[in-house]
Coordinates of C-alpha atoms in Angstrom, one line a residue:
M1 CA 17.7 9.0 -17.4
G2 CA 18.9 5.5 -16.5
N3 CA 22.3 6.1 -18.2
G4 CA 24.7 3.5 -17.0
F5 CA 21.9 1.4 -15.4
Q6 CA 21.9 -2.0 -16.9
V7 CA 19.3 -4.4 -15.3
Q8 CA 21.1 -7.6 -16.4
D9 CA 24.4 -6.4 -14.9
R10 CA 22.8 -5.1 -11.7
F11 CA 21.1 -8.4 -10.9
A12 CA 23.4 -10.8 -12.6
D13 CA 23.9 -12.6 -9.2
G14 CA 20.2 -13.2 -8.8
A15 CA 17.0 -11.7 -7.5
Q16 CA 17.1 -12.8 -3.9
Y17 CA 18.7 -10.4 -1.4
I18 CA 19.6 -12.4 1.7
G19 CA 21.9 -11.4 4.5
G20 CA 23.3 -8.4 2.6
S21 CA 24.0 -9.9 -0.8
L22 CA 22.3 -11.0 -4.0
R23 CA 22.0 -14.7 -4.8
S24 CA 20.1 -16.9 -7.2
G25 CA 16.8 -18.6 -6.4
T26 CA 16.7 -22.3 -5.9
S27 CA 13.2 -23.2 -7.0
G28 CA 14.5 -24.5 -10.4
R29 CA 12.1 -22.2 -12.2
S30 CA 12.9 -18.9 -14.0
H31 CA 10.7 -15.9 -14.4
A32 CA 10.8 -12.9 -16.8
V33 CA 10.3 -9.3 -15.9
V34 CA 8.5 -7.8 -18.9
N35 CA 8.2 -4.1 -19.9
P36 CA 4.4 -3.8 -20.4
A37 CA 4.8 -0.9 -22.7
T38 CA 6.6 -3.0 -25.4
G39 CA 6.2 -6.6 -24.3
E40 CA 10.0 -7.0 -24.3
T41 CA 11.8 -9.0 -21.6
V42 CA 13.8 -6.8 -19.2
H43 CA 15.3 -9.5 -17.0
T44 CA 15.1 -13.2 -16.4
Y45 CA 15.9 -14.7 -13.0
E46 CA 15.5 -17.8 -10.9
L47 CA 12.5 -17.7 -8.6
A48 CA 12.8 -18.3 -4.8
G49 CA 11.9 -21.6 -3.4
T50 CA 11.2 -22.6 0.2
A51 CA 14.9 -23.0 0.9
D52 CA 15.5 -19.4 0.0
V53 CA 12.7 -18.3 2.3
D54 CA 14.2 -20.3 5.1
A55 CA 17.6 -18.7 4.5
A56 CA 16.1 -15.2 4.5
V57 CA 14.2 -15.8 7.7
A58 CA 17.4 -17.2 9.3
A59 CA 19.3 -14.1 8.3
A60 CA 16.7 -11.9 9.7
R61 CA 16.5 -13.9 12.9
E62 CA 20.3 -13.7 13.3
A63 CA 20.2 -9.9 12.8
F64 CA 17.3 -9.2 15.1
P65 CA 19.2 -9.1 18.5
G66 CA 21.7 -6.5 17.3
W67 CA 19.2 -4.3 15.5
S68 CA 16.5 -4.4 18.1
G69 CA 19.2 -3.8 20.8
A70 CA 20.5 -0.7 19.0
T71 CA 19.4 2.6 20.5
P72 CA 16.7 4.5 18.8
A73 CA 19.2 7.2 17.9
E74 CA 21.4 4.6 16.2
R75 CA 18.6 3.2 14.1
S76 CA 17.5 6.7 13.3
E77 CA 20.9 7.8 12.1
A78 CA 21.2 4.7 9.8
M79 CA 17.8 5.4 8.3
H80 CA 18.7 9.0 7.7
R81 CA 21.7 7.8 5.8
F82 CA 19.3 5.4 3.9
A83 CA 17.2 8.4 2.8
A84 CA 20.3 10.1 1.6
V85 CA 21.4 7.1 -0.5
L86 CA 17.9 6.9 -2.0
A87 CA 18.0 10.6 -3.0
E88 CA 21.4 10.1 -4.7
Q89 CA 20.0 7.2 -6.7
A90 CA 16.6 8.7 -7.5
D91 CA 17.1 8.7 -11.3
D92 CA 17.9 5.0 -11.3
F93 CA 15.0 4.2 -9.1
A94 CA 12.6 6.1 -11.3
Y95 CA 14.0 4.5 -14.5
A96 CA 13.7 1.0 -13.1
E97 CA 10.2 1.6 -11.7
S98 CA 8.9 2.8 -15.1
L99 CA 10.7 0.0 -16.9
Q100 CA 9.1 -2.8 -14.9
C101 CA 5.7 -1.2 -14.4
G102 CA 5.1 0.9 -17.5
K103 CA 4.5 4.0 -15.3
P104 CA 5.0 7.3 -17.0
I105 CA 8.4 8.6 -16.0
K106 CA 6.8 11.8 -14.7
L107 CA 4.8 9.7 -12.2
S108 CA 7.8 7.7 -11.1
T109 CA 10.0 10.9 -10.8
E110 CA 7.5 13.1 -9.1
F111 CA 5.4 10.7 -7.1
D112 CA 6.8 7.2 -6.4
V113 CA 10.4 8.0 -5.8
P114 CA 10.1 11.3 -3.8
G115 CA 7.3 9.7 -1.8
T116 CA 9.5 6.8 -0.9
I117 CA 12.4 9.1 0.1
D118 CA 10.0 11.1 2.3
N119 CA 8.7 8.0 3.9
T120 CA 12.2 7.0 4.7
S121 CA 13.0 10.4 6.2
F122 CA 9.8 10.3 8.2
F123 CA 10.5 6.9 9.8
A124 CA 14.1 7.9 10.4
G125 CA 12.7 10.5 12.7
A126 CA 9.9 8.4 14.1
A127 CA 12.3 5.8 15.2
R128 CA 13.2 8.0 18.1
H129 CA 9.7 8.5 19.3
L130 CA 8.5 5.0 20.2
E131 CA 6.9 5.9 23.4
G132 CA 4.5 4.3 25.9
R133 CA 2.3 6.0 28.5
S134 CA 3.8 7.9 31.3
A135 CA 4.7 6.0 34.4
G136 CA 2.2 6.3 37.3
E137 CA 0.9 4.7 40.5
Y138 CA -2.6 3.7 39.2
D139 CA -3.5 1.6 42.3
G140 CA -1.4 3.5 44.9
D141 CA 0.9 0.7 45.7
H142 CA 2.6 0.0 42.4
T143 CA 4.3 2.0 39.7
S144 CA 3.2 1.0 36.1
Y145 CA 4.7 1.9 32.8
V146 CA 4.4 0.7 29.2
R147 CA 7.2 -0.5 27.1
R148 CA 7.1 -0.7 23.3
E149 CA 9.3 -3.6 22.1
A150 CA 10.2 -4.9 18.7
I151 CA 8.3 -8.1 17.9
G152 CA 10.9 -10.0 15.9
V153 CA 11.0 -11.2 12.3
V154 CA 8.3 -9.8 10.0
G155 CA 7.3 -11.5 6.8
S156 CA 5.6 -9.2 4.4
I157 CA 4.2 -9.5 0.9
A158 CA 3.9 -6.4 -1.5
P159 CA 2.0 -5.9 -4.7
W160 CA 3.0 -5.0 -8.2
N161 CA 1.2 -1.7 -8.7
Y162 CA 3.6 0.5 -6.6
P163 CA 6.6 -1.9 -6.1
L164 CA 8.9 0.7 -4.6
Q165 CA 6.4 2.5 -2.4
M166 CA 4.9 -0.7 -1.1
A167 CA 8.3 -2.1 -0.3
A168 CA 9.0 1.1 1.7
W169 CA 5.6 1.0 3.4
K170 CA 6.3 -2.6 4.6
I171 CA 10.0 -2.2 5.5
L172 CA 10.3 1.2 7.1
P173 CA 8.0 1.0 10.1
A174 CA 9.2 -2.5 10.8
I175 CA 12.8 -1.7 10.9
A176 CA 12.3 1.7 12.6
A177 CA 10.7 -0.2 15.5
G178 CA 13.7 -2.5 15.7
N179 CA 12.4 -5.5 13.8
T180 CA 14.0 -7.3 10.9
I181 CA 12.1 -8.3 7.8
V182 CA 11.8 -10.6 4.9
L183 CA 9.8 -9.0 2.0
K184 CA 8.3 -10.9 -0.9
P185 CA 7.6 -8.5 -3.8
A186 CA 5.5 -9.4 -6.7
E187 CA 7.6 -11.6 -9.0
I188 CA 6.7 -9.5 -12.0
T189 CA 8.1 -6.3 -10.5
P190 CA 11.0 -7.1 -8.1
L191 CA 13.7 -4.7 -9.3
T192 CA 13.1 -1.6 -7.2
S193 CA 12.5 -3.7 -4.0
L194 CA 15.9 -5.3 -4.5
M195 CA 17.4 -1.9 -5.2
F196 CA 15.8 -0.6 -2.0
A197 CA 17.4 -3.3 0.1
Q198 CA 20.8 -2.7 -1.6
A199 CA 20.6 1.0 -0.8
A200 CA 19.9 0.1 2.8
T201 CA 23.1 -1.9 2.9
E202 CA 25.0 1.0 1.3
A203 CA 23.7 3.2 4.1
G204 CA 25.1 1.0 6.8
I205 CA 21.9 -0.9 7.9
P206 CA 23.3 -4.3 9.0
D207 CA 23.1 -7.4 6.9
G208 CA 20.0 -9.4 7.5
V209 CA 17.9 -6.5 8.7
I210 CA 16.2 -6.3 5.3
N211 CA 15.9 -9.4 3.1
I212 CA 14.1 -9.8 -0.2
V213 CA 12.8 -13.2 -1.6
T214 CA 11.3 -13.0 -5.1
G215 CA 9.1 -16.0 -5.8
A216 CA 5.7 -17.2 -6.5
G217 CA 2.9 -16.7 -4.0
K218 CA 1.9 -20.3 -3.8
D219 CA 5.5 -21.3 -3.0
A220 CA 7.6 -18.5 -1.4
G221 CA 4.6 -16.4 -0.2
E222 CA 2.7 -19.1 1.6
H223 CA 5.9 -20.5 3.1
L224 CA 6.9 -17.1 4.4
V225 CA 3.5 -16.4 6.0
G226 CA 3.4 -19.8 7.6
H227 CA 7.0 -19.8 8.7
P228 CA 7.3 -20.6 12.5
D229 CA 10.0 -18.0 13.0
V230 CA 8.0 -15.2 11.4
V231 CA 5.9 -13.5 14.1
M232 CA 4.0 -11.0 12.0
T233 CA 2.7 -10.7 8.5
S234 CA 1.8 -7.6 6.5
F235 CA 0.1 -8.1 3.1
T236 CA -1.1 -5.7 0.5
G237 CA -3.1 -7.1 -2.4
S238 CA -6.5 -8.4 -3.4
T239 CA -9.2 -9.3 -0.9
A240 CA -9.3 -12.8 -2.2
V241 CA -5.6 -13.4 -1.7
G242 CA -5.8 -11.6 1.7
K243 CA -8.3 -14.2 2.9
R244 CA -5.8 -17.0 2.1
V245 CA -3.0 -15.1 3.9
A246 CA -5.2 -14.7 6.9
E247 CA -6.0 -18.4 6.9
I248 CA -2.3 -19.3 7.0
A249 CA -1.3 -16.6 9.4
T250 CA -4.0 -17.4 12.0
A251 CA -3.1 -21.1 11.9
T252 CA 0.2 -20.1 13.6
V253 CA -1.3 -17.3 15.6
K254 CA 0.6 -14.5 13.9
R255 CA -0.1 -10.9 14.1
L256 CA -1.7 -9.8 10.8
H257 CA -2.0 -6.6 8.9
L258 CA -4.1 -6.5 5.7
E259 CA -4.4 -3.7 3.2
L260 CA -6.8 -5.1 0.6
G261 CA -9.0 -4.1 -2.3
G262 CA -10.9 -0.9 -2.8
K263 CA -13.7 0.6 -4.8
A264 CA -13.5 4.3 -3.8
P265 CA -16.6 6.4 -4.2
F266 CA -16.3 10.0 -5.5
L267 CA -19.3 11.8 -4.1
V268 CA -20.2 15.1 -5.8
F269 CA -22.9 17.2 -4.2
D270 CA -24.9 19.8 -6.2
D271 CA -23.0 22.7 -4.7
A272 CA -19.6 21.4 -5.6
D273 CA -17.1 23.3 -7.8
L274 CA -17.8 21.4 -11.0
E275 CA -14.5 22.2 -12.7
A276 CA -12.6 21.0 -9.7
A277 CA -14.7 17.8 -9.5
V278 CA -14.1 17.0 -13.1
N279 CA -10.4 17.5 -12.9
G280 CA -10.2 15.6 -9.6
A281 CA -12.2 12.7 -11.1
V282 CA -10.0 12.2 -14.1
A283 CA -6.8 12.5 -12.0
G284 CA -8.2 10.2 -9.3
A285 CA -9.4 7.6 -11.7
L286 CA -6.4 7.5 -14.0
I287 CA -3.5 7.6 -11.6
N288 CA -1.1 4.7 -12.3
T289 CA -3.5 3.7 -15.1
G290 CA -6.2 3.2 -12.5
Q291 CA -4.1 0.4 -10.8
D292 CA -4.5 2.0 -7.4
C293 CA -6.6 0.6 -4.6
T294 CA -7.6 4.2 -3.6
A295 CA -8.4 5.3 -7.2
A296 CA -11.7 7.0 -7.9
T297 CA -13.8 4.3 -9.4
R298 CA -17.4 5.2 -8.6
A299 CA -18.5 8.8 -9.2
Y300 CA -21.9 9.6 -7.6
V301 CA -23.1 13.0 -8.8
Q302 CA -26.2 14.8 -7.6
R303 CA -28.6 15.2 -10.4
P304 CA -28.3 18.9 -11.1
L305 CA -24.6 18.5 -12.0
Y306 CA -24.8 15.0 -13.5
D307 CA -25.0 15.8 -17.2
A308 CA -22.3 18.5 -17.1
F309 CA -20.1 16.2 -15.1
V310 CA -20.4 13.4 -17.5
Q311 CA -19.7 15.7 -20.4
G312 CA -16.7 17.4 -18.7
V313 CA -15.1 14.1 -17.6
A314 CA -15.5 12.6 -21.1
E315 CA -14.0 15.6 -22.8
L316 CA -11.0 15.7 -20.4
M317 CA -10.4 12.0 -20.7
E318 CA -10.1 12.3 -24.4
T319 CA -7.2 14.7 -24.0
V320 CA -5.1 12.3 -22.0
R321 CA -2.0 11.3 -23.8
L322 CA -1.1 7.6 -24.0
G323 CA 2.5 6.8 -25.0
D324 CA 6.0 5.7 -24.3
P325 CA 6.5 5.8 -20.5
F326 CA 9.9 7.4 -20.9
D327 CA 8.5 10.3 -23.0
P328 CA 8.0 13.2 -20.4
S329 CA 4.8 14.2 -22.2
T330 CA 3.1 10.9 -21.7
D331 CA 0.2 11.0 -19.3
L332 CA -1.0 7.4 -19.2
G333 CA 1.1 4.3 -19.5
P334 CA 0.1 0.7 -20.1
L335 CA -1.5 -1.7 -17.6
I336 CA 0.9 -4.0 -15.9
S337 CA 0.4 -6.9 -18.4
H338 CA -1.7 -7.9 -21.4
A339 CA -3.6 -10.3 -19.0
Q340 CA -4.6 -7.4 -16.9
R341 CA -5.5 -5.3 -19.9
D342 CA -7.8 -8.1 -21.1
R343 CA -9.3 -8.4 -17.7
V344 CA -10.2 -4.7 -17.6
A345 CA -11.5 -4.8 -21.1
G346 CA -13.7 -7.7 -20.1
F347 CA -15.5 -5.7 -17.5
V348 CA -16.2 -2.9 -20.0
E349 CA -17.4 -5.3 -22.7
R350 CA -19.8 -7.0 -20.3
A351 CA -21.1 -3.6 -19.2
R352 CA -22.1 -2.7 -22.7
A353 CA -25.1 -5.0 -22.2
Y354 CA -26.5 -2.8 -19.5
A355 CA -24.7 0.6 -19.5
T356 CA -23.3 3.2 -21.9
V357 CA -19.6 3.5 -22.6
V358 CA -19.3 7.3 -23.0
T359 CA -15.7 7.4 -24.0
G360 CA -12.8 5.0 -24.3
G361 CA -13.5 1.3 -23.9
E362 CA -10.8 0.1 -26.3
A363 CA -7.1 -0.6 -26.7
P364 CA -5.2 1.8 -28.9
G365 CA -3.6 0.5 -32.1
G366 CA -0.7 1.9 -34.1
V367 CA 2.6 2.3 -32.3
L368 CA 1.1 1.2 -29.0
E369 CA -0.5 -2.0 -30.1
D370 CA 2.3 -4.2 -28.7
G371 CA 1.9 -2.7 -25.2
A372 CA -0.8 -3.4 -22.6
Y373 CA -2.5 -0.1 -23.2
Y374 CA -6.2 0.7 -22.7
R375 CA -7.9 4.1 -23.2
P376 CA -9.4 6.1 -20.4
T377 CA -12.9 4.9 -20.1
L378 CA -16.1 6.5 -18.7
V379 CA -19.2 4.3 -18.2
A380 CA -22.7 5.7 -17.4
G381 CA -26.1 4.3 -16.9
A382 CA -25.0 1.2 -14.8
A383 CA -27.2 -0.1 -12.0
Q384 CA -25.8 0.1 -8.4
D385 CA -25.8 -3.7 -8.1
S386 CA -24.0 -4.3 -11.4
E387 CA -20.6 -5.9 -11.7
I388 CA -18.9 -2.8 -13.0
V389 CA -20.1 -0.8 -9.9
Q390 CA -19.5 -3.5 -7.3
S391 CA -16.2 -5.2 -8.4
E392 CA -12.7 -3.8 -8.3
I393 CA -11.5 -3.4 -11.9
F394 CA -8.0 -2.0 -11.4
G395 CA -7.8 -0.1 -14.6
P396 CA -8.5 3.3 -16.2
V397 CA -12.3 3.0 -15.8
L398 CA -14.7 5.4 -14.0
V399 CA -18.4 4.6 -13.6
V400 CA -20.7 7.5 -13.0
L401 CA -24.2 7.3 -11.4
P402 CA -26.7 10.0 -10.4
F403 CA -28.3 10.5 -7.0
D404 CA -31.0 12.9 -5.6
T405 CA -30.8 13.4 -1.9
D406 CA -27.7 13.6 0.4
D407 CA -29.0 10.5 2.3
E408 CA -29.1 8.6 -1.0
G409 CA -25.6 9.7 -2.1
I410 CA -24.0 8.6 1.2
A411 CA -25.9 5.3 1.2
L412 CA -24.7 4.6 -2.3
A413 CA -21.1 5.5 -1.4
N414 CA -21.2 2.9 1.4
D415 CA -22.9 0.2 -0.7
T416 CA -19.9 -2.0 -1.6
P417 CA -18.0 -4.6 0.4
Y418 CA -15.0 -2.2 0.4
G419 CA -13.9 0.7 2.6
L420 CA -10.4 1.9 1.8
A421 CA -10.8 5.5 0.5
A422 CA -13.4 8.0 -0.6
S423 CA -13.9 11.6 -1.4
A424 CA -16.7 14.2 -1.0
W425 CA -17.0 17.3 -3.1
S426 CA -19.0 20.3 -1.7
R427 CA -18.6 24.0 -0.7
D428 CA -20.7 23.4 2.3
V429 CA -18.6 22.6 5.4
Y430 CA -21.5 20.9 7.1
R431 CA -22.4 18.7 4.2
A432 CA -18.8 17.7 3.7
G433 CA -18.4 17.1 7.4
R434 CA -21.3 14.8 7.4
A435 CA -19.8 12.8 4.5
T436 CA -16.5 12.4 6.4
R437 CA -18.3 11.0 9.4
E438 CA -20.7 8.7 7.6
I439 CA -18.7 7.3 4.8
K440 CA -17.1 4.0 6.0
A441 CA -13.6 4.3 4.7
G442 CA -10.1 4.6 6.1
C443 CA -9.5 7.9 4.3
V444 CA -12.0 10.5 3.2
W445 CA -10.7 13.4 1.2
V446 CA -12.7 16.6 0.9
N447 CA -12.5 18.4 -2.5
D448 CA -9.6 16.3 -3.6
H449 CA -8.8 12.6 -4.2
I450 CA -5.5 10.6 -3.9
P451 CA -3.0 12.8 -1.9
I452 CA -1.2 10.8 0.8
I453 CA 1.4 12.0 3.3
S454 CA 3.9 10.1 5.5
E455 CA 2.5 11.6 8.7
M456 CA -1.0 10.2 8.2
P457 CA -2.2 6.6 8.4
H458 CA -3.4 4.5 5.4
G459 CA -5.7 1.5 5.8
G460 CA -9.2 0.4 5.4
Y461 CA -12.6 -0.7 6.8
K462 CA -14.7 -3.8 5.9
A463 CA -13.3 -6.0 3.1
S464 CA -10.5 -3.5 2.6
G465 CA -8.6 -5.0 5.6
F466 CA -7.3 -3.6 8.9
G467 CA -4.2 -2.1 10.3
K468 CA -2.3 1.0 9.1
D469 CA 0.6 1.8 6.8
M470 CA 2.7 4.9 7.2
S471 CA 2.5 7.4 10.1
A472 CA 3.2 6.7 13.8
Y473 CA 0.0 4.6 13.8
S474 CA 1.8 1.9 11.8
F475 CA 3.9 1.2 14.9
E476 CA 0.9 -0.4 16.5
E477 CA 1.4 -3.2 13.9
Y478 CA 5.1 -3.6 14.5
T479 CA 5.5 -3.3 18.3
Q480 CA 4.6 -5.3 21.3
V481 CA 3.0 -3.4 24.2
K482 CA 4.3 -4.6 27.5
H483 CA 3.0 -3.5 30.9
V484 CA 5.7 -3.4 33.6
M485 CA 4.6 -3.1 37.3
Y486 CA 6.7 -2.5 40.3
D487 CA 5.6 -3.0 43.9
N488 CA 6.4 0.1 46.0
T489 CA 5.4 -1.1 49.5
A490 CA 8.2 -3.6 50.3
V491 CA 5.5 -5.5 52.3
A492 CA 5.8 -9.3 52.2
R493 CA 2.2 -10.2 53.0
K494 CA 0.0 -8.1 50.7
D495 CA -3.6 -7.3 51.7
W496 CA -4.9 -9.0 48.6
H497 CA -3.3 -12.3 49.6
R498 CA -6.2 -13.0 52.0
T499 CA -8.4 -13.7 49.0
I500 CA -6.2 -16.7 48.4
F501 CA -5.1 -17.8 51.9
G502 CA -5.6 -16.8 55.5
D503 CA -7.6 -13.9 57.0
R504 CA -7.0 -10.1 57.2

């Protein structure tokens, strides 16, 4: 895998993709992409400055009339070709994603890359279904209909945890609707975002429709969000940074989509399938080394199952294999950086003062000591208002708490500032149904946790943000709804004019 793929050669011309070609950044500062499994530098490039953002926005603005004026069929056909190019290059995408993120290759190969190809195919089809309401004579004298129109140049910012998928989630609905886009990926993981834009060009999507600027948030990111020619911003990342993005965007009255932090509850009722819940909790907590805003982070287990659940999760966590991301047998890769590993470890170390670390709670030594690894960790006995229960950790850490009544369990599930995702585990359809209604989250799974599909929306409640990625619902973010009304009477002096001048 990755044979013939050399990062230094692929991005020798720079890590900015503007108007259909790579170029070097102009900030005067360089940045290293580091393999978190080894600590080795993968690639060094020049960061984008404000001039690069200006150039990318100008390229997107120039491309907008032609792309927005193309027929839905033309955009759809180009995006179907895009999906085909991605499929042809799937091995290279998986290799690059694992190299820059430390993801196990089986996750990149079986989740990230095929999910992105599927997203592309979905939006290729959805591009032909941008419909408004049917025309009608709602007042008797006029015919009204609704147009959906592209809004213009979109400026989006994507995070480092799923660089390829997040680039796709930002870019695909925007361009399917006829917009052009400038995306700023995280500067620590830009490789697959750049490859994604290159693949679009290979597929025949016009130059300037998709542009990538790779720079620091304080420089490139804030300039992009505040740019006067950018009409909409989509941001995925932490709630704290999302607040700053909102401040900048609202100052220029931009449309705004925010997908922010999460602290997903995993609610296990006493009639649940215990084995299924244990397996689901470990998978849901450890996906992408827990660096997932929908990851299961707070397990609430009704007291009759609590002890068995704790034992089962601890035993299963201890079988998870940490190792080289490119070894097909590796289950868990490193965190994105040593700084993130130390941040996660800090949460666990502070929790020892008020809770019990049942398993994990340490970095492995030996052959893995140079990487940013951290063992799967289960914490029990923490109070609901404690830091480890309330704050987003973004690592392979699951906290488990007991509850007694259904009312209490649902109340605990809702008792954080976040509301991105949740799951409920029960064999009782009424019990599960109540949980799906009353848990305040943008997605509630029943007897599973994590699966996502292109046809369904993704987005949160409360401090987890607003707006939707994926699905046809995402077009609400990327289109302008216009009401068009025609007079059908051909009467010069309308009856309603008397309210302004003259008599009936």
